[in-house]
Amino acid sequence: MNKKYILTLLPLLLLGGCGQEKEESKTTVATSSSSTNVQTSEFTITSSTDIYPLPDMVLREEEYKVYEKIETLPSVGEKQNLANLSMVIMIQPALIKTREYNGDFVADIQNKDFYLYPWQVERFEPDSNLSTNDIEEIRTILEDCNVQNWKERYGEATDPTTTADIGVWYLYLVFNDNTIESHSGYSPDTDEPAELDTLHEKLMDFRDQKRQEWQKENAN
């Protein structure tokens, strides 16, 4: 069963998600940036201060904005074995996100796909692949941070004067049977798991490591 259809996130928050199966026909689009952009046939440099190669952004045939499907997936009920993990998604909503600078983590374990730059994920194909060791490392991070014993929700809506119920972080664990374990936080620093900062730091370290590997493989 293909799980990529659930990797979409609120466009309001500039979040992204995966689409359905990869299309055979793909269009490569260059990333726009400042006037200092340097383009070559191999990669596009998109930063005027941190000069390094970035993967080409391969556009999907169409955008899949089906965030609601995450919410409608059945709950896991009893705790599942992480060996059955299909996807890991951690989102930190923000008013402004860029391709390079965001706090999101998107790993499609079932398809061994990884987003080095998880920005508007519903529009673009994954940037990299996951090895068996990578997948085991992700599972170990989740185990070490005890995430399966976290509450489903921490705190209340950040702005009780509005009808919007927007959290400050979301964590989704999707399993092979298409069930989901979800955790979210709405009151920063006042009610959150003790391991939250450690989890996010480790996931970002993992993402940075994968970025560096890609850059090393694709440098001149």
Tab-separated table of C-alpha atoms in Angstrom:
chain	number	residue	atom	x	y	z
A	1	MET	CA	0.000	0.000	0.000
A	2	ASN	CA	1.375	3.388	-0.998
A	3	LYS	CA	1.404	5.819	1.913
A	4	LYS	CA	2.675	8.938	0.137
A	5	TYR	CA	-0.801	10.369	-0.184
A	6	ILE	CA	-0.766	11.288	3.494
A	7	LEU	CA	2.340	13.440	3.402
A	8	THR	CA	0.531	16.729	2.875
A	9	LEU	CA	0.460	19.497	5.390
A	10	LEU	CA	-1.511	22.691	5.881
A	11	PRO	CA	-0.827	25.096	2.994
A	12	LEU	CA	-1.870	27.855	5.435
A	13	LEU	CA	1.296	27.099	7.386
A	14	LEU	CA	3.421	26.678	4.298
A	15	LEU	CA	3.728	23.000	5.092
A	16	GLY	CA	4.068	20.274	2.557
A	17	GLY	CA	3.176	16.655	2.100
A	18	CYS	CA	3.769	13.777	-0.223
A	19	GLY	CA	1.634	12.950	-3.158
A	20	GLN	CA	0.677	9.648	-4.618
A	21	GLU	CA	2.899	7.358	-6.626
A	22	LYS	CA	5.736	8.985	-8.468
A	23	GLU	CA	4.888	9.905	-12.039
A	24	GLU	CA	7.188	8.778	-14.822
A	25	SER	CA	7.060	12.209	-16.423
A	26	LYS	CA	8.821	14.818	-14.290
A	27	THR	CA	9.712	18.450	-14.764
A	28	THR	CA	12.855	19.912	-13.232
A	29	VAL	CA	12.497	23.448	-11.921
A	30	ALA	CA	15.303	25.672	-10.637
A	31	THR	CA	14.945	27.340	-7.259
A	32	SER	CA	14.687	31.124	-7.404
A	33	SER	CA	16.736	33.226	-5.011
A	34	SER	CA	18.799	36.385	-4.967
A	35	SER	CA	20.677	37.896	-7.864
A	36	THR	CA	23.791	35.975	-6.768
A	37	ASN	CA	22.348	32.632	-7.894
A	38	VAL	CA	24.825	30.501	-9.798
A	39	GLN	CA	23.469	27.730	-12.009
A	40	THR	CA	25.272	24.839	-13.641
A	41	SER	CA	24.066	21.781	-15.470
A	42	GLU	CA	24.716	19.663	-12.379
A	43	PHE	CA	23.137	21.642	-9.581
A	44	THR	CA	21.771	24.988	-8.547
A	45	ILE	CA	23.336	27.197	-5.881
A	46	THR	CA	20.628	29.141	-4.123
A	47	SER	CA	22.360	30.886	-1.254
A	48	SER	CA	24.495	34.006	-1.386
A	49	THR	CA	26.100	33.318	2.004
A	50	ASP	CA	26.298	29.531	2.318
A	51	ILE	CA	27.482	28.356	-1.090
A	52	TYR	CA	26.767	24.656	-1.589
A	53	PRO	CA	24.902	22.513	-4.112
A	54	LEU	CA	21.211	21.726	-3.667
A	55	PRO	CA	19.218	18.963	-5.343
A	56	ASP	CA	17.108	19.963	-8.312
A	57	MET	CA	13.481	20.365	-7.303
A	58	VAL	CA	11.553	17.798	-9.340
A	59	LEU	CA	7.971	18.964	-9.640
A	60	ARG	CA	5.105	16.522	-9.259
A	61	GLU	CA	2.562	16.200	-12.030
A	62	GLU	CA	-0.020	17.754	-9.724
A	63	GLU	CA	-0.225	18.986	-6.153
A	64	TYR	CA	-1.775	16.791	-3.491
A	65	LYS	CA	-3.268	18.826	-0.691
A	66	VAL	CA	-4.911	16.143	1.375
A	67	TYR	CA	-3.801	17.016	4.881
A	68	GLU	CA	-7.183	15.885	6.171
A	69	LYS	CA	-6.318	12.281	5.323
A	70	ILE	CA	-3.787	12.260	8.139
A	71	GLU	CA	-6.499	13.185	10.612
A	72	THR	CA	-8.900	10.575	9.227
A	73	LEU	CA	-6.497	7.643	9.478
A	74	PRO	CA	-7.524	5.272	12.261
A	75	SER	CA	-5.567	5.458	15.497
A	76	VAL	CA	-3.149	2.685	16.300
A	77	GLY	CA	-5.018	1.827	19.481
A	78	GLU	CA	-2.451	-0.357	21.210
A	79	LYS	CA	1.190	0.604	20.819
A	80	GLN	CA	2.734	-0.805	17.650
A	81	ASN	CA	6.208	-2.135	17.109
A	82	LEU	CA	8.441	0.457	15.430
A	83	ALA	CA	9.583	-2.298	13.075
A	84	ASN	CA	6.220	-1.746	11.362
A	85	LEU	CA	6.819	1.973	10.916
A	86	SER	CA	5.936	3.350	7.496
A	87	MET	CA	6.444	7.112	7.854
A	88	VAL	CA	7.776	9.673	10.323
A	89	ILE	CA	6.651	13.275	9.984
A	90	MET	CA	7.564	16.062	12.402
A	91	ILE	CA	6.333	19.562	11.691
A	92	GLN	CA	7.077	22.919	13.287
A	93	PRO	CA	4.553	25.401	11.841
A	94	ALA	CA	5.852	28.840	10.920
A	95	LEU	CA	4.514	31.870	9.106
A	96	ILE	CA	7.552	31.887	6.838
A	97	LYS	CA	9.532	28.882	5.682
A	98	THR	CA	12.127	28.468	2.996
A	99	ARG	CA	13.508	25.439	1.282
A	100	GLU	CA	16.691	25.539	3.326
A	101	TYR	CA	15.436	26.911	6.614
A	102	ASN	CA	12.603	25.064	8.327
A	103	GLY	CA	12.249	22.712	11.257
A	104	ASP	CA	10.392	19.906	9.500
A	105	PHE	CA	11.293	16.236	9.098
A	106	VAL	CA	9.710	13.931	6.520
A	107	ALA	CA	10.867	10.314	6.116
A	108	ASP	CA	8.935	7.816	3.992
A	109	ILE	CA	10.365	4.641	5.454
A	110	GLN	CA	8.213	2.230	3.483
A	111	ASN	CA	9.430	3.637	0.156
A	112	LYS	CA	12.889	4.534	1.508
A	113	ASP	CA	12.474	8.158	0.454
A	114	PHE	CA	13.706	11.196	2.348
A	115	TYR	CA	13.202	14.937	1.991
A	116	LEU	CA	16.468	16.775	2.525
A	117	TYR	CA	14.623	20.087	2.152
A	118	PRO	CA	11.014	19.464	3.251
A	119	TRP	CA	9.481	22.645	1.918
A	120	GLN	CA	6.154	22.526	0.069
A	121	VAL	CA	6.544	18.770	0.015
A	122	GLU	CA	3.179	18.295	-1.675
A	123	ARG	CA	4.671	19.866	-4.817
A	124	PHE	CA	8.033	18.131	-5.153
A	125	GLU	CA	9.494	14.638	-5.232
A	126	PRO	CA	11.832	13.444	-2.433
A	127	ASP	CA	15.486	14.490	-2.622
A	128	SER	CA	17.246	11.406	-1.287
A	129	ASN	CA	16.959	7.771	-0.266
A	130	LEU	CA	17.085	5.973	3.073
A	131	SER	CA	19.427	3.059	3.676
A	132	THR	CA	18.719	0.221	6.072
A	133	ASN	CA	21.068	1.875	8.576
A	134	ASP	CA	19.263	5.197	8.156
A	135	ILE	CA	15.923	3.581	8.945
A	136	GLU	CA	17.335	1.852	11.999
A	137	GLU	CA	18.803	5.161	13.197
A	138	ILE	CA	15.407	6.865	12.918
A	139	ARG	CA	13.758	4.084	14.902
A	140	THR	CA	16.462	4.314	17.553
A	141	ILE	CA	15.920	8.068	17.893
A	142	LEU	CA	12.199	7.519	18.446
A	143	GLU	CA	12.870	4.784	20.996
A	144	ASP	CA	15.480	6.791	22.898
A	145	CYS	CA	13.075	9.733	23.152
A	146	ASN	CA	10.273	7.488	24.388
A	147	VAL	CA	7.818	9.037	21.933
A	148	GLN	CA	5.336	6.178	22.044
A	149	ASN	CA	4.637	7.010	25.665
A	150	TRP	CA	3.915	10.674	24.948
A	151	LYS	CA	0.409	12.037	25.314
A	152	GLU	CA	-1.576	12.618	22.152
A	153	ARG	CA	-1.952	16.334	22.852
A	154	TYR	CA	-0.102	18.830	25.025
A	155	GLY	CA	-1.589	22.199	25.967
A	156	GLU	CA	-4.393	24.238	24.463
A	157	ALA	CA	-4.764	26.284	21.297
A	158	THR	CA	-2.105	28.990	21.038
A	159	ASP	CA	-4.705	31.697	20.383
A	160	PRO	CA	-7.968	31.025	22.233
A	161	THR	CA	-9.509	34.206	20.797
A	162	THR	CA	-9.736	32.608	17.349
A	163	THR	CA	-11.270	29.427	16.032
A	164	ALA	CA	-7.917	28.329	14.671
A	165	ASP	CA	-6.400	25.392	16.531
A	166	ILE	CA	-2.804	25.597	15.330
A	167	GLY	CA	-0.116	23.772	17.261
A	168	VAL	CA	3.527	24.621	17.686
A	169	TRP	CA	4.646	21.104	16.777
A	170	TYR	CA	3.205	17.905	15.323
A	171	LEU	CA	4.595	14.373	15.269
A	172	TYR	CA	3.023	11.632	13.151
A	173	LEU	CA	4.055	7.985	13.168
A	174	VAL	CA	2.319	6.048	10.398
A	175	PHE	CA	2.426	2.260	10.353
A	176	ASN	CA	2.237	-0.329	7.594
A	177	ASP	CA	-1.392	-1.148	8.364
A	178	ASN	CA	-2.292	2.481	7.592
A	179	THR	CA	-2.919	3.422	11.222
A	180	ILE	CA	-1.428	6.485	12.833
A	181	GLU	CA	0.039	7.494	16.172
A	182	SER	CA	-0.076	11.273	16.526
A	183	HIS	CA	1.288	13.717	19.093
A	184	SER	CA	1.034	17.505	19.083
A	185	GLY	CA	1.780	20.515	21.265
A	186	TYR	CA	-0.113	23.781	21.671
A	187	SER	CA	1.529	25.471	24.664
A	188	PRO	CA	5.259	25.941	24.163
A	189	ASP	CA	7.493	25.605	27.224
A	190	THR	CA	4.579	25.113	29.623
A	191	ASP	CA	3.282	21.660	28.732
A	192	GLU	CA	5.385	19.426	26.528
A	193	PRO	CA	7.250	16.102	26.650
A	194	ALA	CA	10.571	16.225	28.471
A	195	GLU	CA	12.299	14.690	25.441
A	196	LEU	CA	10.763	17.015	22.836
A	197	ASP	CA	13.804	19.231	22.296
A	198	THR	CA	16.105	16.213	22.202
A	199	LEU	CA	13.924	14.488	19.619
A	200	HIS	CA	13.811	17.498	17.338
A	201	GLU	CA	17.540	18.118	17.676
A	202	LYS	CA	18.346	14.509	16.778
A	203	LEU	CA	16.017	14.537	13.779
A	204	MET	CA	17.557	17.781	12.551
A	205	ASP	CA	21.045	16.329	13.052
A	206	PHE	CA	19.996	13.318	10.984
A	207	ARG	CA	18.619	15.597	8.264
A	208	ASP	CA	21.810	17.699	8.263
A	209	GLN	CA	23.913	14.555	7.974
A	210	LYS	CA	21.908	13.403	4.953
A	211	ARG	CA	22.270	16.859	3.393
A	212	GLN	CA	26.046	16.767	3.867
A	213	GLU	CA	26.224	13.291	2.325
A	214	TRP	CA	24.306	14.492	-0.722
A	215	GLN	CA	26.467	17.597	-1.043
A	216	LYS	CA	29.661	15.547	-0.840
A	217	GLU	CA	28.419	13.139	-3.505
A	218	ASN	CA	27.358	15.952	-5.835
A	219	ALA	CA	30.111	18.548	-5.324
A	220	ASN	CA	32.411	19.431	-8.203
